[in-house]
Amino acid sequence: MKVFSRTRIWTGVITTFLLALTSNVTEACERQCQLNVSHAFADKYQLLSSLHFSTLSTKIEQSLFHGVPTTAYSSTEATNAIQHLQEAVTKAQRAWDVSLFRTVFDTIFVDKPQFRGDCNEPHRVDQPALGVNWTMTDCHAMDYICGNPPSICHFLPMIKTRIERKLAEQLEIKIGGSSEIVGGGVGENGGGTADEADVYVNFLGPALSKVVMTHPKLEVYQATIHGNLNQILEVVRDQIVGETAYLASGAGPVRNEKWIAEWDLEIKLLLLSFP
C-alpha cells in the first residue's frame, strides 16, 4: 500500500514538472502561420506595386503614337493597338503578382537572418494556452530573431524594409531592365535596358509585333513606336527609383510613406493569432 502511495506521489510530481516545463516552451510560426503571414504581406505590396502598372498602362495610352503621323492609322486602329498593349501590361502585372508571395516568404523565412529556430534560449515569453492568442506584450518582449510569431511581430519594421528593398529591385529590373537599388544590376536575361526587361521581352514586345502585323501601315513606324515604349518603361522605372529612394539610406528599418499604418496592426494581430 505504501509503495502504491509513493508511486502515485512520484507520478504526480513528475507530471507537474513536465507540465511546467512544457508551458515554458514556445513553438514556432509553423507552415500555416508562415503561409498566411506571407500572403498578408504580399496582398499589401500587390496593392502598392499595382500603381506602377497602372502608370505604365496610362502612359501607353498617352504616348504610344508620339511621332507617328495620324495618316498612318485610324482612331479605331489606334484604340485597338493601345488596348492590345494594355492587355499585355495586365498579363505582366498578373505574372508579377504571382511572384510576390514567393519573394515575401523567402525574405522572412529563408533569407538570413531567417525567422526560424529555437525561441527558448534566452527565455522571453511563455507559450499561451491552447486557443489563447499571443499578446502585444509578447510582441514587445520577444527581442531576438527566432521562429515564433512574437519575434516576427517584434521585428516587423525590419522585415518590411527587407521585403521592400527586394521587391523594389525586382520591379525595377522587371520593368526597366536594371536596378539602382543594387547599383545598376541587370535582369536574368543579361540586359540592362528597357527593351531587354521582362515586361518588354515577354509581354509588350510580342504585343507590339502583333499590332504591326495586323496594321501594315504601321510597319514603317515600328522603330518609332518601339522607342516610345522604351521611353515609357524608363519613365516608370525612374518613378519606382524615386519612390523607393528611402531604401538607399542604409541597412536599418526605414519608413514607406505609401504603407498604411493600420496594415501593421492587421498583420500583427494575424501573427499573434497563431500558436
PDB file of C-alpha atoms in Angstrom:
ATOM      1  CA  MET A   1       0.000   0.000   0.000  1.00  0.00           C
ATOM      2  CA  LYS A   2       2.837   2.360   0.904  1.00  0.00           C
ATOM      3  CA  VAL A   3       4.623   1.507  -2.329  1.00  0.00           C
ATOM      4  CA  PHE A   4       1.467   2.336  -4.283  1.00  0.00           C
ATOM      5  CA  SER A   5       1.128   5.695  -2.497  1.00  0.00           C
ATOM      6  CA  ARG A   6       4.750   6.628  -3.159  1.00  0.00           C
ATOM      7  CA  THR A   7       4.403   5.658  -6.802  1.00  0.00           C
ATOM      8  CA  ARG A   8       1.324   7.821  -7.124  1.00  0.00           C
ATOM      9  CA  ILE A   9       3.065  10.716  -5.405  1.00  0.00           C
ATOM     10  CA  TRP A  10       6.111  10.479  -7.658  1.00  0.00           C
ATOM     11  CA  THR A  11       3.896  10.187 -10.744  1.00  0.00           C
ATOM     12  CA  GLY A  12       2.099  13.366  -9.707  1.00  0.00           C
ATOM     13  CA  VAL A  13       5.367  15.210  -9.117  1.00  0.00           C
ATOM     14  CA  ILE A  14       6.781  14.167 -12.489  1.00  0.00           C
ATOM     15  CA  THR A  15       3.553  15.106 -14.289  1.00  0.00           C
ATOM     16  CA  THR A  16       3.520  18.517 -12.616  1.00  0.00           C
ATOM     17  CA  PHE A  17       7.174  19.045 -13.533  1.00  0.00           C
ATOM     18  CA  LEU A  18       6.590  18.085 -17.170  1.00  0.00           C
ATOM     19  CA  LEU A  19       3.556  20.349 -17.448  1.00  0.00           C
ATOM     20  CA  ALA A  20       5.518  23.252 -16.006  1.00  0.00           C
ATOM     21  CA  LEU A  21       8.396  22.555 -18.365  1.00  0.00           C
ATOM     22  CA  THR A  22       6.096  22.297 -21.382  1.00  0.00           C
ATOM     23  CA  SER A  23       4.276  25.525 -20.538  1.00  0.00           C
ATOM     24  CA  ASN A  24       7.545  27.472 -20.800  1.00  0.00           C
ATOM     25  CA  VAL A  25       8.489  26.051 -24.210  1.00  0.00           C
ATOM     26  CA  THR A  26       7.423  28.285 -27.095  1.00  0.00           C
ATOM     27  CA  GLU A  27       6.521  26.984 -30.526  1.00  0.00           C
ATOM     28  CA  ALA A  28       7.490  28.344 -33.928  1.00  0.00           C
ATOM     29  CA  CYS A  29       5.424  30.027 -36.616  1.00  0.00           C
ATOM     30  CA  GLU A  30       4.619  26.753 -38.379  1.00  0.00           C
ATOM     31  CA  ARG A  31       3.664  26.165 -42.015  1.00  0.00           C
ATOM     32  CA  GLN A  32       0.110  27.535 -41.857  1.00  0.00           C
ATOM     33  CA  CYS A  33       1.332  30.571 -39.959  1.00  0.00           C
ATOM     34  CA  GLN A  34       4.142  31.147 -42.491  1.00  0.00           C
ATOM     35  CA  LEU A  35       1.776  30.876 -45.462  1.00  0.00           C
ATOM     36  CA  ASN A  36      -0.885  33.180 -44.023  1.00  0.00           C
ATOM     37  CA  VAL A  37       1.571  35.830 -42.882  1.00  0.00           C
ATOM     38  CA  SER A  38       3.369  35.784 -46.248  1.00  0.00           C
ATOM     39  CA  HIS A  39       0.055  36.159 -48.076  1.00  0.00           C
ATOM     40  CA  ALA A  40      -0.904  39.077 -45.809  1.00  0.00           C
ATOM     41  CA  PHE A  41       2.301  40.937 -46.696  1.00  0.00           C
ATOM     42  CA  ALA A  42       2.032  40.021 -50.390  1.00  0.00           C
ATOM     43  CA  ASP A  43      -1.538  41.344 -50.593  1.00  0.00           C
ATOM     44  CA  LYS A  44      -0.429  44.754 -49.315  1.00  0.00           C
ATOM     45  CA  TYR A  45       2.559  45.008 -51.626  1.00  0.00           C
ATOM     46  CA  GLN A  46       0.403  43.884 -54.542  1.00  0.00           C
ATOM     47  CA  LEU A  47      -1.782  46.948 -53.945  1.00  0.00           C
ATOM     48  CA  LEU A  48       1.252  49.246 -53.831  1.00  0.00           C
ATOM     49  CA  SER A  49       3.009  47.828 -56.900  1.00  0.00           C
ATOM     50  CA  SER A  50      -0.206  47.862 -58.975  1.00  0.00           C
ATOM     51  CA  LEU A  51       0.116  51.654 -59.097  1.00  0.00           C
ATOM     52  CA  HIS A  52       3.209  51.347 -61.300  1.00  0.00           C
ATOM     53  CA  PHE A  53       1.475  49.046 -63.758  1.00  0.00           C
ATOM     54  CA  SER A  54      -1.456  51.480 -63.873  1.00  0.00           C
ATOM     55  CA  THR A  55       1.001  54.269 -64.706  1.00  0.00           C
ATOM     56  CA  LEU A  56       2.519  52.122 -67.444  1.00  0.00           C
ATOM     57  CA  SER A  57      -0.910  51.475 -68.954  1.00  0.00           C
ATOM     58  CA  THR A  58      -1.862  55.165 -68.816  1.00  0.00           C
ATOM     59  CA  LYS A  59       1.371  56.326 -70.444  1.00  0.00           C
ATOM     60  CA  ILE A  60       0.943  53.811 -73.266  1.00  0.00           C
ATOM     61  CA  GLU A  61      -2.430  55.396 -73.998  1.00  0.00           C
ATOM     62  CA  GLN A  62      -0.901  58.883 -73.895  1.00  0.00           C
ATOM     63  CA  SER A  63       2.382  58.382 -75.751  1.00  0.00           C
ATOM     64  CA  LEU A  64       2.363  55.200 -77.852  1.00  0.00           C
ATOM     65  CA  PHE A  65       1.911  57.014 -81.183  1.00  0.00           C
ATOM     66  CA  HIS A  66       4.089  60.030 -80.421  1.00  0.00           C
ATOM     67  CA  GLY A  67       5.912  60.970 -83.641  1.00  0.00           C
ATOM     68  CA  VAL A  68       3.715  58.748 -85.835  1.00  0.00           C
ATOM     69  CA  PRO A  69       1.630  60.652 -88.454  1.00  0.00           C
ATOM     70  CA  THR A  70      -2.113  60.370 -87.856  1.00  0.00           C
ATOM     71  CA  THR A  71      -2.460  59.367 -91.508  1.00  0.00           C
ATOM     72  CA  ALA A  72      -0.787  56.055 -90.652  1.00  0.00           C
ATOM     73  CA  TYR A  73      -3.719  54.837 -88.582  1.00  0.00           C
ATOM     74  CA  SER A  74      -7.400  55.448 -87.928  1.00  0.00           C
ATOM     75  CA  SER A  75      -8.812  56.247 -84.500  1.00  0.00           C
ATOM     76  CA  THR A  76     -10.225  52.718 -84.331  1.00  0.00           C
ATOM     77  CA  GLU A  77      -6.839  51.209 -85.189  1.00  0.00           C
ATOM     78  CA  ALA A  78      -5.155  53.365 -82.549  1.00  0.00           C
ATOM     79  CA  THR A  79      -7.696  52.319 -79.923  1.00  0.00           C
ATOM     80  CA  ASN A  80      -7.278  48.637 -80.790  1.00  0.00           C
ATOM     81  CA  ALA A  81      -3.475  48.875 -80.703  1.00  0.00           C
ATOM     82  CA  ILE A  82      -3.468  50.639 -77.338  1.00  0.00           C
ATOM     83  CA  GLN A  83      -5.930  48.145 -75.862  1.00  0.00           C
ATOM     84  CA  HIS A  84      -3.809  45.238 -77.083  1.00  0.00           C
ATOM     85  CA  LEU A  85      -0.698  46.641 -75.393  1.00  0.00           C
ATOM     86  CA  GLN A  86      -2.635  47.451 -72.229  1.00  0.00           C
ATOM     87  CA  GLU A  87      -3.815  43.835 -72.117  1.00  0.00           C
ATOM     88  CA  ALA A  88      -0.136  42.853 -72.264  1.00  0.00           C
ATOM     89  CA  VAL A  89       0.511  45.127 -69.265  1.00  0.00           C
ATOM     90  CA  THR A  90      -2.299  43.376 -67.379  1.00  0.00           C
ATOM     91  CA  LYS A  91      -0.704  39.989 -68.114  1.00  0.00           C
ATOM     92  CA  ALA A  92       2.675  41.292 -66.939  1.00  0.00           C
ATOM     93  CA  GLN A  93       1.076  42.527 -63.729  1.00  0.00           C
ATOM     94  CA  ARG A  94      -0.547  39.133 -63.111  1.00  0.00           C
ATOM     95  CA  ALA A  95       2.817  37.432 -63.541  1.00  0.00           C
ATOM     96  CA  TRP A  96       4.343  39.894 -61.073  1.00  0.00           C
ATOM     97  CA  ASP A  97       1.532  39.314 -58.572  1.00  0.00           C
ATOM     98  CA  VAL A  98       2.169  35.563 -58.680  1.00  0.00           C
ATOM     99  CA  SER A  99       5.853  36.102 -57.843  1.00  0.00           C
ATOM    100  CA  LEU A 100       5.126  38.370 -54.865  1.00  0.00           C
ATOM    101  CA  PHE A 101       4.230  35.598 -52.438  1.00  0.00           C
ATOM    102  CA  ARG A 102       7.452  33.654 -53.017  1.00  0.00           C
ATOM    103  CA  THR A 103       9.562  36.792 -52.623  1.00  0.00           C
ATOM    104  CA  VAL A 104       7.872  37.684 -49.331  1.00  0.00           C
ATOM    105  CA  PHE A 105       8.033  34.120 -47.983  1.00  0.00           C
ATOM    106  CA  ASP A 106      11.728  33.742 -48.816  1.00  0.00           C
ATOM    107  CA  THR A 107      12.593  37.148 -47.357  1.00  0.00           C
ATOM    108  CA  ILE A 108      11.098  36.246 -43.978  1.00  0.00           C
ATOM    109  CA  PHE A 109      11.751  32.532 -43.638  1.00  0.00           C
ATOM    110  CA  VAL A 110      14.658  31.676 -45.984  1.00  0.00           C
ATOM    111  CA  ASP A 111      16.959  34.703 -46.332  1.00  0.00           C
ATOM    112  CA  LYS A 112      19.335  35.364 -43.450  1.00  0.00           C
ATOM    113  CA  PRO A 113      18.626  36.346 -40.780  1.00  0.00           C
ATOM    114  CA  GLN A 114      15.698  33.950 -41.107  1.00  0.00           C
ATOM    115  CA  PHE A 115      12.825  33.820 -38.669  1.00  0.00           C
ATOM    116  CA  ARG A 116      13.274  30.188 -37.757  1.00  0.00           C
ATOM    117  CA  GLY A 117      14.801  28.283 -34.883  1.00  0.00           C
ATOM    118  CA  ASP A 118      14.554  27.989 -31.113  1.00  0.00           C
ATOM    119  CA  CYS A 119      12.875  30.785 -29.135  1.00  0.00           C
ATOM    120  CA  ASN A 120      13.521  29.420 -25.642  1.00  0.00           C
ATOM    121  CA  GLU A 121      17.117  30.490 -25.001  1.00  0.00           C
ATOM    122  CA  PRO A 122      17.088  33.067 -23.610  1.00  0.00           C
ATOM    123  CA  HIS A 123      13.555  32.813 -22.278  1.00  0.00           C
ATOM    124  CA  ARG A 124      11.375  35.809 -23.113  1.00  0.00           C
ATOM    125  CA  VAL A 125       7.734  34.681 -23.365  1.00  0.00           C
ATOM    126  CA  ASP A 126       5.538  31.801 -22.247  1.00  0.00           C
ATOM    127  CA  GLN A 127       3.548  29.777 -24.753  1.00  0.00           C
ATOM    128  CA  PRO A 128      -0.145  30.711 -24.336  1.00  0.00           C
ATOM    129  CA  ALA A 129      -2.695  28.017 -23.576  1.00  0.00           C
ATOM    130  CA  LEU A 130      -4.412  26.257 -26.463  1.00  0.00           C
ATOM    131  CA  GLY A 131      -6.944  28.613 -28.037  1.00  0.00           C
ATOM    132  CA  VAL A 132      -5.397  31.712 -26.448  1.00  0.00           C
ATOM    133  CA  ASN A 133      -3.586  34.265 -28.628  1.00  0.00           C
ATOM    134  CA  TRP A 134      -0.196  35.793 -28.055  1.00  0.00           C
ATOM    135  CA  THR A 135      -0.331  39.400 -26.811  1.00  0.00           C
ATOM    136  CA  MET A 136       1.245  42.705 -27.807  1.00  0.00           C
ATOM    137  CA  THR A 137       3.275  42.388 -24.610  1.00  0.00           C
ATOM    138  CA  ASP A 138       4.741  39.152 -26.021  1.00  0.00           C
ATOM    139  CA  CYS A 139       5.463  41.016 -29.265  1.00  0.00           C
ATOM    140  CA  HIS A 140       7.408  43.671 -27.356  1.00  0.00           C
ATOM    141  CA  ALA A 141       9.259  41.156 -25.162  1.00  0.00           C
ATOM    142  CA  MET A 142      10.473  38.799 -27.937  1.00  0.00           C
ATOM    143  CA  ASP A 143      13.531  40.911 -28.755  1.00  0.00           C
ATOM    144  CA  TYR A 144      15.698  38.474 -30.694  1.00  0.00           C
ATOM    145  CA  ILE A 145      15.221  36.783 -34.067  1.00  0.00           C
ATOM    146  CA  CYS A 146      13.827  33.257 -33.921  1.00  0.00           C
ATOM    147  CA  GLY A 147      10.861  31.311 -35.253  1.00  0.00           C
ATOM    148  CA  ASN A 148       7.859  32.208 -33.115  1.00  0.00           C
ATOM    149  CA  PRO A 149       5.099  34.712 -34.031  1.00  0.00           C
ATOM    150  CA  PRO A 150       6.067  37.311 -31.375  1.00  0.00           C
ATOM    151  CA  SER A 151       9.585  37.520 -32.828  1.00  0.00           C
ATOM    152  CA  ILE A 152       8.240  38.269 -36.314  1.00  0.00           C
ATOM    153  CA  CYS A 153       5.854  40.769 -34.735  1.00  0.00           C
ATOM    154  CA  HIS A 154       8.669  42.493 -32.824  1.00  0.00           C
ATOM    155  CA  PHE A 155      10.857  42.906 -35.907  1.00  0.00           C
ATOM    156  CA  LEU A 156       8.066  43.941 -38.296  1.00  0.00           C
ATOM    157  CA  PRO A 157       9.745  47.261 -39.310  1.00  0.00           C
ATOM    158  CA  MET A 158      12.952  45.435 -40.254  1.00  0.00           C
ATOM    159  CA  ILE A 159      11.013  42.759 -42.152  1.00  0.00           C
ATOM    160  CA  LYS A 160       9.098  45.364 -44.159  1.00  0.00           C
ATOM    161  CA  THR A 161      12.325  47.117 -45.138  1.00  0.00           C
ATOM    162  CA  ARG A 162      13.889  43.831 -46.267  1.00  0.00           C
ATOM    163  CA  ILE A 163      10.811  42.956 -48.333  1.00  0.00           C
ATOM    164  CA  GLU A 164      10.535  46.429 -49.857  1.00  0.00           C
ATOM    165  CA  ARG A 165      14.209  46.528 -50.817  1.00  0.00           C
ATOM    166  CA  LYS A 166      13.974  43.178 -52.587  1.00  0.00           C
ATOM    167  CA  LEU A 167      10.663  43.984 -54.307  1.00  0.00           C
ATOM    168  CA  ALA A 168      11.894  47.400 -55.467  1.00  0.00           C
ATOM    169  CA  GLU A 169      14.976  45.809 -57.010  1.00  0.00           C
ATOM    170  CA  GLN A 170      12.916  43.110 -58.727  1.00  0.00           C
ATOM    171  CA  LEU A 171      10.287  45.540 -60.027  1.00  0.00           C
ATOM    172  CA  GLU A 172      12.886  47.952 -61.409  1.00  0.00           C
ATOM    173  CA  ILE A 173      14.571  45.103 -63.281  1.00  0.00           C
ATOM    174  CA  LYS A 174      11.255  43.666 -64.479  1.00  0.00           C
ATOM    175  CA  ILE A 175      10.079  46.984 -65.940  1.00  0.00           C
ATOM    176  CA  GLY A 176      13.292  48.861 -66.706  1.00  0.00           C
ATOM    177  CA  GLY A 177      15.942  46.167 -67.147  1.00  0.00           C
ATOM    178  CA  SER A 178      18.199  47.434 -64.342  1.00  0.00           C
ATOM    179  CA  SER A 179      18.019  48.486 -60.715  1.00  0.00           C
ATOM    180  CA  GLU A 180      19.585  51.453 -58.964  1.00  0.00           C
ATOM    181  CA  ILE A 181      18.845  49.749 -55.648  1.00  0.00           C
ATOM    182  CA  VAL A 182      21.746  47.409 -56.405  1.00  0.00           C
ATOM    183  CA  GLY A 183      23.813  49.910 -58.354  1.00  0.00           C
ATOM    184  CA  GLY A 184      22.800  49.174 -61.927  1.00  0.00           C
ATOM    185  CA  GLY A 185      22.088  45.472 -61.674  1.00  0.00           C
ATOM    186  CA  VAL A 186      20.730  43.625 -64.686  1.00  0.00           C
ATOM    187  CA  GLY A 187      17.919  41.206 -65.267  1.00  0.00           C
ATOM    188  CA  GLU A 188      18.241  37.461 -65.647  1.00  0.00           C
ATOM    189  CA  ASN A 189      18.246  37.770 -69.449  1.00  0.00           C
ATOM    190  CA  GLY A 190      21.553  39.654 -69.240  1.00  0.00           C
ATOM    191  CA  GLY A 191      20.155  43.018 -70.331  1.00  0.00           C
ATOM    192  CA  GLY A 192      20.274  46.346 -68.621  1.00  0.00           C
ATOM    193  CA  THR A 193      17.959  48.415 -70.814  1.00  0.00           C
ATOM    194  CA  ALA A 194      14.198  48.769 -71.014  1.00  0.00           C
ATOM    195  CA  ASP A 195      13.780  46.764 -74.216  1.00  0.00           C
ATOM    196  CA  GLU A 196      15.609  43.850 -72.578  1.00  0.00           C
ATOM    197  CA  ALA A 197      13.419  43.947 -69.468  1.00  0.00           C
ATOM    198  CA  ASP A 198      10.961  41.144 -68.753  1.00  0.00           C
ATOM    199  CA  VAL A 199       7.893  43.335 -69.314  1.00  0.00           C
ATOM    200  CA  TYR A 200       9.081  44.196 -72.823  1.00  0.00           C
ATOM    201  CA  VAL A 201      10.606  40.869 -73.859  1.00  0.00           C
ATOM    202  CA  ASN A 202       7.738  38.668 -72.716  1.00  0.00           C
ATOM    203  CA  PHE A 203       4.721  40.964 -72.909  1.00  0.00           C
ATOM    204  CA  LEU A 204       4.926  44.325 -74.689  1.00  0.00           C
ATOM    205  CA  GLY A 205       7.346  43.223 -77.433  1.00  0.00           C
ATOM    206  CA  PRO A 206       5.191  40.321 -78.675  1.00  0.00           C
ATOM    207  CA  ALA A 207       2.086  42.522 -78.393  1.00  0.00           C
ATOM    208  CA  LEU A 208       3.732  45.250 -80.499  1.00  0.00           C
ATOM    209  CA  SER A 209       4.738  42.704 -83.153  1.00  0.00           C
ATOM    210  CA  LYS A 210       1.123  41.549 -83.382  1.00  0.00           C
ATOM    211  CA  VAL A 211      -0.122  45.146 -83.667  1.00  0.00           C
ATOM    212  CA  VAL A 212       2.259  45.874 -86.551  1.00  0.00           C
ATOM    213  CA  MET A 213       1.366  42.583 -88.232  1.00  0.00           C
ATOM    214  CA  THR A 214      -2.356  43.407 -88.201  1.00  0.00           C
ATOM    215  CA  HIS A 215      -1.828  47.071 -89.199  1.00  0.00           C
ATOM    216  CA  PRO A 216       0.657  47.001 -92.133  1.00  0.00           C
ATOM    217  CA  LYS A 217       0.763  50.811 -92.458  1.00  0.00           C
ATOM    218  CA  LEU A 218       2.417  50.984 -89.041  1.00  0.00           C
ATOM    219  CA  GLU A 219       5.319  48.750 -90.062  1.00  0.00           C
ATOM    220  CA  VAL A 220       7.407  51.677 -91.283  1.00  0.00           C
ATOM    221  CA  TYR A 221       6.923  53.337 -87.880  1.00  0.00           C
ATOM    222  CA  GLN A 222       7.679  50.251 -85.800  1.00  0.00           C
ATOM    223  CA  ALA A 223      11.041  51.645 -84.646  1.00  0.00           C
ATOM    224  CA  THR A 224       9.354  54.874 -83.524  1.00  0.00           C
ATOM    225  CA  ILE A 225       6.677  53.026 -81.548  1.00  0.00           C
ATOM    226  CA  HIS A 226       9.338  50.730 -80.099  1.00  0.00           C
ATOM    227  CA  GLY A 227      11.301  53.791 -78.992  1.00  0.00           C
ATOM    228  CA  ASN A 228       8.186  55.253 -77.397  1.00  0.00           C
ATOM    229  CA  LEU A 229       7.639  52.060 -75.418  1.00  0.00           C
ATOM    230  CA  ASN A 230      11.267  52.125 -74.283  1.00  0.00           C
ATOM    231  CA  GLN A 231      10.890  55.677 -73.042  1.00  0.00           C
ATOM    232  CA  ILE A 232       7.639  54.830 -71.268  1.00  0.00           C
ATOM    233  CA  LEU A 233       9.277  51.889 -69.482  1.00  0.00           C
ATOM    234  CA  GLU A 234      12.217  54.066 -68.460  1.00  0.00           C
ATOM    235  CA  VAL A 235       9.855  56.745 -67.103  1.00  0.00           C
ATOM    236  CA  VAL A 236       8.034  54.159 -64.994  1.00  0.00           C
ATOM    237  CA  ARG A 237      11.324  52.687 -63.780  1.00  0.00           C
ATOM    238  CA  ASP A 238      12.524  56.171 -62.801  1.00  0.00           C
ATOM    239  CA  GLN A 239       9.261  56.639 -60.927  1.00  0.00           C
ATOM    240  CA  ILE A 240       9.953  53.445 -58.980  1.00  0.00           C
ATOM    241  CA  VAL A 241      13.508  54.636 -58.264  1.00  0.00           C
ATOM    242  CA  GLY A 242      12.214  57.974 -56.995  1.00  0.00           C
ATOM    243  CA  GLU A 243       9.554  56.437 -54.791  1.00  0.00           C
ATOM    244  CA  THR A 244      11.959  53.891 -53.286  1.00  0.00           C
ATOM    245  CA  ALA A 245      14.850  56.309 -52.682  1.00  0.00           C
ATOM    246  CA  TYR A 246      14.225  55.917 -48.947  1.00  0.00           C
ATOM    247  CA  LEU A 247      15.578  52.362 -49.213  1.00  0.00           C
ATOM    248  CA  ALA A 248      19.065  53.628 -50.060  1.00  0.00           C
ATOM    249  CA  SER A 249      19.532  55.235 -46.648  1.00  0.00           C
ATOM    250  CA  GLY A 250      21.231  52.220 -45.075  1.00  0.00           C
ATOM    251  CA  ALA A 251      20.559  48.753 -43.738  1.00  0.00           C
ATOM    252  CA  GLY A 252      18.254  49.743 -40.870  1.00  0.00           C
ATOM    253  CA  PRO A 253      14.437  49.889 -40.925  1.00  0.00           C
ATOM    254  CA  VAL A 254      13.004  52.765 -42.968  1.00  0.00           C
ATOM    255  CA  ARG A 255       9.511  54.158 -43.465  1.00  0.00           C
ATOM    256  CA  ASN A 256       7.487  53.735 -46.648  1.00  0.00           C
ATOM    257  CA  GLU A 257       5.155  56.726 -46.970  1.00  0.00           C
ATOM    258  CA  LYS A 258       2.659  54.697 -49.014  1.00  0.00           C
ATOM    259  CA  TRP A 259       2.350  51.949 -46.406  1.00  0.00           C
ATOM    260  CA  ILE A 260      -0.903  52.394 -44.463  1.00  0.00           C
ATOM    261  CA  ALA A 261      -0.276  52.392 -40.699  1.00  0.00           C
ATOM    262  CA  GLU A 262      -3.325  50.217 -39.983  1.00  0.00           C
ATOM    263  CA  TRP A 263      -1.749  47.410 -42.001  1.00  0.00           C
ATOM    264  CA  ASP A 264       0.872  46.941 -39.268  1.00  0.00           C
ATOM    265  CA  LEU A 265      -1.769  46.206 -36.651  1.00  0.00           C
ATOM    266  CA  GLU A 266      -3.655  43.932 -39.048  1.00  0.00           C
ATOM    267  CA  ILE A 267      -0.561  41.807 -39.708  1.00  0.00           C
ATOM    268  CA  LYS A 268       0.497  41.785 -36.044  1.00  0.00           C
ATOM    269  CA  LEU A 269      -2.927  40.565 -34.910  1.00  0.00           C
ATOM    270  CA  LEU A 270      -2.831  37.857 -37.581  1.00  0.00           C
ATOM    271  CA  LEU A 271       0.623  36.769 -36.406  1.00  0.00           C
ATOM    272  CA  LEU A 272      -0.356  36.680 -32.748  1.00  0.00           C
ATOM    273  CA  SER A 273      -3.399  34.523 -33.515  1.00  0.00           C
ATOM    274  CA  PHE A 274      -1.165  31.569 -34.394  1.00  0.00           C
ATOM    275  CA  PRO A 275       0.121  29.264 -31.612  1.00  0.00           C
TER     276      PRO A 275
END
